Amino acid sequence: MEFDDGIGGELGGRDDSVAAALSYLDSVDPASGADARIGWDGLQAASPDSGPTQTSVQTFLWLHLRLLGEDRDRSWEVARALADLLDRLGHARYADIARSEQTRTLLSAVDEATWQEQYLTAVAESGIGPADTELVTWQQAPEGTERAIVDLIGETLEVATVAGEFMPSRLHAPPLKASALAARRRGMTDAVLRTERLGGVLLEQLLDHRIAIWSAYSTPRAELYRGLTEELHSANEPAFGCVRRLEGILDLVGDGITLTDTGFLPDSVVERAIGTLWSPREWPFPAGSERETAPVLTVRRLLLRLGLVRKHHGRLVPTARARGMSADRMWRTLVSRLVGTQYHPETIAAEVVLGEVARGRRPVETTGLTSALLAAEGWTHSGESPRVADIEPLADVMTAELTALGAFSFPDSRSGQFSETPSPDGVRLAAALLRHRLLHTRLPSI
C-alpha cells in the first residue's frame, strides 16, 4: 500500500518529533512502525501545510484509506498503527478517531451505497465536515481550491468545537438539539465562504474552480461555459423582476380559489393576471381562458412545481411554505428548483438554453450543442445517440418558462415581431440558474 501526491498536497519531510515517535514504534514492533509510516505519509498528503486537522484525519481514514487500500483488513491495521503514532505525538483526539469502531466500520464496508450513506452520516455527526448550505453543496472528494476551502472551514469548526461554541450557553442546560447544532454549523460554513482570502471571496473562488472542473468534462461543455464567467459571478444578486409574476399569481390565489370543472383558473382571474402582470408588448393578445393564455398557465404550473400552491378538492390553495414568503425567499426558491441539480438530458438541454440567455441572446438553435454534449458525455437512447426529436422539446420548455417569467416577449404571429434579446432580469435569472447548478451539483463520473 502506497500513498503519493494524488491524494492532496506534496509529501513533506518528517520533523524530529514524528521521526522520534516512528523510531519508538519501530523498536516495539517493526511491522506496526512501517504501517504507521504509511499512515502518516497518507495523512500528511491529505492535510494542509500547517499539519493534520480533524477534517484531514477523517478524510484520510474514511475516504482515501478505504479507496486506496485494496485489503480492508490491511487498511484497518494502518489505521490502528496511525492511532498509536498520533498518541505518541500528543493528538489523543485524532488517535481516538483512527482506532474508533466508526472508522473500522467505514473501512470494512463492501457495498458502495452503504459506505457512502455511512460516510456522510459520520461526517455530519462529527460536526467538523463543512455543511451543505444554500450557498454550496460539497463534492464527496474535493480537490484543489475546493479542498483548500474545505480544510479552512474544517479548521474553523474544529476550533469552535474545542472552544465550546456548540455547547449550551447556560450551566447545566440540556445539550443543543441536532437541528440547532446543524444551523450553527451551516452559519459558520457560510460565514467562511463569504470571507475574502488571497484577493477574492472564497465562494467566488469556488465558483471559478467548479467552472474549470465542469469545462474539463467535454469540449462541448467547455463551449457552453466559454465567456460566461463575469455573468455567473454577477448572478449572486437577485433579479426581482422575474419573481413578480410568481408573486402576482400567488396574490390572486389568496387563501384559495375555486378552479373550473376542467381544472383551470377562472377566466376572470386570467384577465386580471394578464392586465396587471404582463404588458401588451410582453403578451400582445387579449386574455382568454387559461388554456389559451400561455404566460398565466405556465406560471401557475411553475407555482405547483415549486411547491407554492397545490390542488385540494377542486381548489387551488397556497402551501404553508408560501404564506408570507418574501421576495428574496421567492427568488431563492425559483433559482434552486426551476432546473435543479440533477445530471440528466433534460437538465443538460436546459443548461444550453440558459447559456444562450445568459449571453444576452434568444435561444433559437440549441439542438446542435445539446446533441454534442449528450454524445460527448455518453448519453444514449436505446444504444443510439440522442435524437433531435427528443431534444428540441426539452429546450422549448425551458425557453417557454423563461419567457413567462419576463425574459422575452411572446412572439406575435400577426406582426411577426418578438424580442431578439432577453431582458436584463432574464439574463440575470439564466446566469443564476447556471450558477446554482455549478455550486450544488455533485459531479458525475464520466
PDB file of N, CA and C in Angstrom, residues 221 224 339 342-357 363 365-367 369-371 373-374 377 379 387-388 390-399 402 434 437:
ATOM      1  N   ARG A 221     -18.945  21.054 -23.419  1.00  0.00           N
ATOM      2  CA  ARG A 221     -19.274  21.726 -22.152  1.00  0.00           C
ATOM      3  C   ARG A 221     -18.367  22.929 -21.936  1.00  0.00           C
ATOM      4  N   LEU A 224     -19.979  25.570 -23.770  1.00  0.00           N
ATOM      5  CA  LEU A 224     -21.165  26.067 -23.074  1.00  0.00           C
ATOM      6  C   LEU A 224     -20.810  27.179 -22.084  1.00  0.00           C
ATOM      7  N   VAL A 339     -34.629  24.395 -12.324  1.00  0.00           N
ATOM      8  CA  VAL A 339     -33.900  23.365 -13.075  1.00  0.00           C
ATOM      9  C   VAL A 339     -33.388  22.274 -12.147  1.00  0.00           C
ATOM     10  N   GLN A 342     -29.884  17.833 -10.825  1.00  0.00           N
ATOM     11  CA  GLN A 342     -29.669  16.507 -11.399  1.00  0.00           C
ATOM     12  C   GLN A 342     -28.847  16.596 -12.683  1.00  0.00           C
ATOM     13  N   TYR A 343     -28.077  15.564 -12.936  1.00  0.00           N
ATOM     14  CA  TYR A 343     -27.309  15.453 -14.181  1.00  0.00           C
ATOM     15  C   TYR A 343     -28.090  14.516 -15.088  1.00  0.00           C
ATOM     16  N   HIS A 344     -28.798  15.083 -16.069  1.00  0.00           N
ATOM     17  CA  HIS A 344     -29.783  14.330 -16.855  1.00  0.00           C
ATOM     18  C   HIS A 344     -29.957  15.038 -18.194  1.00  0.00           C
ATOM     19  N   PRO A 345     -30.369  14.341 -19.268  1.00  0.00           N
ATOM     20  CA  PRO A 345     -30.569  15.016 -20.555  1.00  0.00           C
ATOM     21  C   PRO A 345     -31.474  16.236 -20.484  1.00  0.00           C
ATOM     22  N   GLU A 346     -32.513  16.193 -19.652  1.00  0.00           N
ATOM     23  CA  GLU A 346     -33.419  17.336 -19.556  1.00  0.00           C
ATOM     24  C   GLU A 346     -32.685  18.558 -18.997  1.00  0.00           C
ATOM     25  N   THR A 347     -31.878  18.350 -17.959  1.00  0.00           N
ATOM     26  CA  THR A 347     -31.187  19.498 -17.367  1.00  0.00           C
ATOM     27  C   THR A 347     -30.029  19.960 -18.250  1.00  0.00           C
ATOM     28  N   ILE A 348     -29.435  19.042 -19.011  1.00  0.00           N
ATOM     29  CA  ILE A 348     -28.381  19.437 -19.942  1.00  0.00           C
ATOM     30  C   ILE A 348     -28.958  20.320 -21.042  1.00  0.00           C
ATOM     31  N   ALA A 349     -30.126  19.934 -21.560  1.00  0.00           N
ATOM     32  CA  ALA A 349     -30.789  20.763 -22.571  1.00  0.00           C
ATOM     33  C   ALA A 349     -31.131  22.132 -22.001  1.00  0.00           C
ATOM     34  N   ALA A 350     -31.566  22.161 -20.743  1.00  0.00           N
ATOM     35  CA  ALA A 350     -31.884  23.436 -20.096  1.00  0.00           C
ATOM     36  C   ALA A 350     -30.632  24.287 -19.950  1.00  0.00           C
ATOM     37  N   GLU A 351     -29.498  23.665 -19.607  1.00  0.00           N
ATOM     38  CA  GLU A 351     -28.256  24.416 -19.453  1.00  0.00           C
ATOM     39  C   GLU A 351     -27.863  25.137 -20.743  1.00  0.00           C
ATOM     40  N   VAL A 352     -28.040  24.461 -21.876  1.00  0.00           N
ATOM     41  CA  VAL A 352     -27.669  25.076 -23.150  1.00  0.00           C
ATOM     42  C   VAL A 352     -28.533  26.304 -23.412  1.00  0.00           C
ATOM     43  N   VAL A 353     -29.835  26.196 -23.140  1.00  0.00           N
ATOM     44  CA  VAL A 353     -30.731  27.346 -23.282  1.00  0.00           C
ATOM     45  C   VAL A 353     -30.293  28.472 -22.356  1.00  0.00           C
ATOM     46  N   LEU A 354     -29.999  28.129 -21.104  1.00  0.00           N
ATOM     47  CA  LEU A 354     -29.606  29.142 -20.126  1.00  0.00           C
ATOM     48  C   LEU A 354     -28.301  29.832 -20.530  1.00  0.00           C
ATOM     49  N   GLY A 355     -27.376  29.065 -21.113  1.00  0.00           N
ATOM     50  CA  GLY A 355     -26.132  29.660 -21.569  1.00  0.00           C
ATOM     51  C   GLY A 355     -26.361  30.726 -22.627  1.00  0.00           C
ATOM     52  N   GLU A 356     -27.279  30.455 -23.568  1.00  0.00           N
ATOM     53  CA  GLU A 356     -27.598  31.431 -24.603  1.00  0.00           C
ATOM     54  C   GLU A 356     -28.234  32.687 -24.004  1.00  0.00           C
ATOM     55  N   VAL A 357     -29.191  32.500 -23.104  1.00  0.00           N
ATOM     56  CA  VAL A 357     -29.867  33.650 -22.494  1.00  0.00           C
ATOM     57  C   VAL A 357     -28.889  34.461 -21.647  1.00  0.00           C
ATOM     58  N   PRO A 363     -32.487  31.924 -27.427  1.00  0.00           N
ATOM     59  CA  PRO A 363     -32.054  30.583 -27.832  1.00  0.00           C
ATOM     60  C   PRO A 363     -32.902  30.066 -28.999  1.00  0.00           C
ATOM     61  N   GLU A 365     -31.227  28.029 -31.822  1.00  0.00           N
ATOM     62  CA  GLU A 365     -30.643  26.802 -32.369  1.00  0.00           C
ATOM     63  C   GLU A 365     -29.733  26.163 -31.325  1.00  0.00           C
ATOM     64  N   THR A 366     -30.348  25.511 -30.357  1.00  0.00           N
ATOM     65  CA  THR A 366     -29.575  24.906 -29.265  1.00  0.00           C
ATOM     66  C   THR A 366     -29.424  23.402 -29.436  1.00  0.00           C
ATOM     67  N   THR A 367     -30.123  22.820 -30.407  1.00  0.00           N
ATOM     68  CA  THR A 367     -30.108  21.368 -30.556  1.00  0.00           C
ATOM     69  C   THR A 367     -28.716  20.832 -30.850  1.00  0.00           C
ATOM     70  N   LEU A 369     -25.627  21.977 -30.016  1.00  0.00           N
ATOM     71  CA  LEU A 369     -24.743  21.914 -28.856  1.00  0.00           C
ATOM     72  C   LEU A 369     -25.253  20.890 -27.842  1.00  0.00           C
ATOM     73  N   THR A 370     -26.582  20.818 -27.668  1.00  0.00           N
ATOM     74  CA  THR A 370     -27.132  19.827 -26.740  1.00  0.00           C
ATOM     75  C   THR A 370     -26.801  18.420 -27.202  1.00  0.00           C
ATOM     76  N   SER A 371     -26.969  18.147 -28.488  1.00  0.00           N
ATOM     77  CA  SER A 371     -26.648  16.821 -29.035  1.00  0.00           C
ATOM     78  C   SER A 371     -25.175  16.498 -28.829  1.00  0.00           C
ATOM     79  N   LEU A 373     -23.163  17.716 -26.544  1.00  0.00           N
ATOM     80  CA  LEU A 373     -22.938  17.494 -25.116  1.00  0.00           C
ATOM     81  C   LEU A 373     -23.351  16.087 -24.708  1.00  0.00           C
ATOM     82  N   LEU A 374     -24.547  15.694 -25.091  1.00  0.00           N
ATOM     83  CA  LEU A 374     -25.052  14.376 -24.705  1.00  0.00           C
ATOM     84  C   LEU A 374     -24.177  13.267 -25.278  1.00  0.00           C
ATOM     85  N   GLU A 377     -20.689  13.152 -23.536  1.00  0.00           N
ATOM     86  CA  GLU A 377     -20.721  12.720 -22.145  1.00  0.00           C
ATOM     87  C   GLU A 377     -21.418  11.383 -21.964  1.00  0.00           C
ATOM     88  N   TRP A 379     -24.378   9.950 -23.162  1.00  0.00           N
ATOM     89  CA  TRP A 379     -25.815   9.688 -23.100  1.00  0.00           C
ATOM     90  C   TRP A 379     -26.278   9.025 -24.396  1.00  0.00           C
ATOM     91  N   ARG A 387     -31.794  11.576 -30.158  1.00  0.00           N
ATOM     92  CA  ARG A 387     -32.441  12.060 -31.375  1.00  0.00           C
ATOM     93  C   ARG A 387     -32.861  13.515 -31.218  1.00  0.00           C
ATOM     94  N   VAL A 388     -32.784  14.242 -32.319  1.00  0.00           N
ATOM     95  CA  VAL A 388     -33.181  15.650 -32.320  1.00  0.00           C
ATOM     96  C   VAL A 388     -34.619  15.807 -31.849  1.00  0.00           C
ATOM     97  N   ASP A 390     -36.172  14.217 -29.722  1.00  0.00           N
ATOM     98  CA  ASP A 390     -36.282  14.095 -28.263  1.00  0.00           C
ATOM     99  C   ASP A 390     -35.699  15.303 -27.550  1.00  0.00           C
ATOM    100  N   ILE A 391     -34.768  15.984 -28.200  1.00  0.00           N
ATOM    101  CA  ILE A 391     -34.044  17.076 -27.552  1.00  0.00           C
ATOM    102  C   ILE A 391     -34.772  18.408 -27.663  1.00  0.00           C
ATOM    103  N   GLU A 392     -35.313  18.719 -28.833  1.00  0.00           N
ATOM    104  CA  GLU A 392     -35.924  20.032 -29.065  1.00  0.00           C
ATOM    105  C   GLU A 392     -37.014  20.382 -28.057  1.00  0.00           C
ATOM    106  N   PRO A 393     -37.928  19.442 -27.726  1.00  0.00           N
ATOM    107  CA  PRO A 393     -38.971  19.799 -26.740  1.00  0.00           C
ATOM    108  C   PRO A 393     -38.407  20.182 -25.384  1.00  0.00           C
ATOM    109  N   LEU A 394     -37.271  19.585 -24.983  1.00  0.00           N
ATOM    110  CA  LEU A 394     -36.674  19.903 -23.692  1.00  0.00           C
ATOM    111  C   LEU A 394     -36.235  21.360 -23.652  1.00  0.00           C
ATOM    112  N   ALA A 395     -35.622  21.815 -24.740  1.00  0.00           N
ATOM    113  CA  ALA A 395     -35.192  23.213 -24.817  1.00  0.00           C
ATOM    114  C   ALA A 395     -36.389  24.151 -24.897  1.00  0.00           C
ATOM    115  N   ASP A 396     -37.432  23.737 -25.619  1.00  0.00           N
ATOM    116  CA  ASP A 396     -38.624  24.582 -25.772  1.00  0.00           C
ATOM    117  C   ASP A 396     -39.291  24.855 -24.429  1.00  0.00           C
ATOM    118  N   VAL A 397     -39.327  23.850 -23.547  1.00  0.00           N
ATOM    119  CA  VAL A 397     -39.960  24.024 -22.232  1.00  0.00           C
ATOM    120  C   VAL A 397     -39.214  25.079 -21.421  1.00  0.00           C
ATOM    121  N   MET A 398     -37.884  24.998 -21.418  1.00  0.00           N
ATOM    122  CA  MET A 398     -37.083  25.967 -20.662  1.00  0.00           C
ATOM    123  C   MET A 398     -37.286  27.372 -21.209  1.00  0.00           C
ATOM    124  N   THR A 399     -37.305  27.507 -22.536  1.00  0.00           N
ATOM    125  CA  THR A 399     -37.499  28.825 -23.155  1.00  0.00           C
ATOM    126  C   THR A 399     -38.870  29.389 -22.814  1.00  0.00           C
ATOM    127  N   LEU A 402     -38.868  30.680 -19.145  1.00  0.00           N
ATOM    128  CA  LEU A 402     -38.155  31.958 -19.035  1.00  0.00           C
ATOM    129  C   LEU A 402     -38.974  33.097 -19.630  1.00  0.00           C
ATOM    130  N   LEU A 434     -27.619  28.735 -13.798  1.00  0.00           N
ATOM    131  CA  LEU A 434     -26.366  28.038 -14.095  1.00  0.00           C
ATOM    132  C   LEU A 434     -25.427  28.064 -12.888  1.00  0.00           C
ATOM    133  N   ARG A 437     -26.478  25.498 -10.373  1.00  0.00           N
ATOM    134  CA  ARG A 437     -26.100  24.135 -10.776  1.00  0.00           C
ATOM    135  C   ARG A 437     -24.600  23.901 -10.551  1.00  0.00           C
TER     136      ARG A 437
END
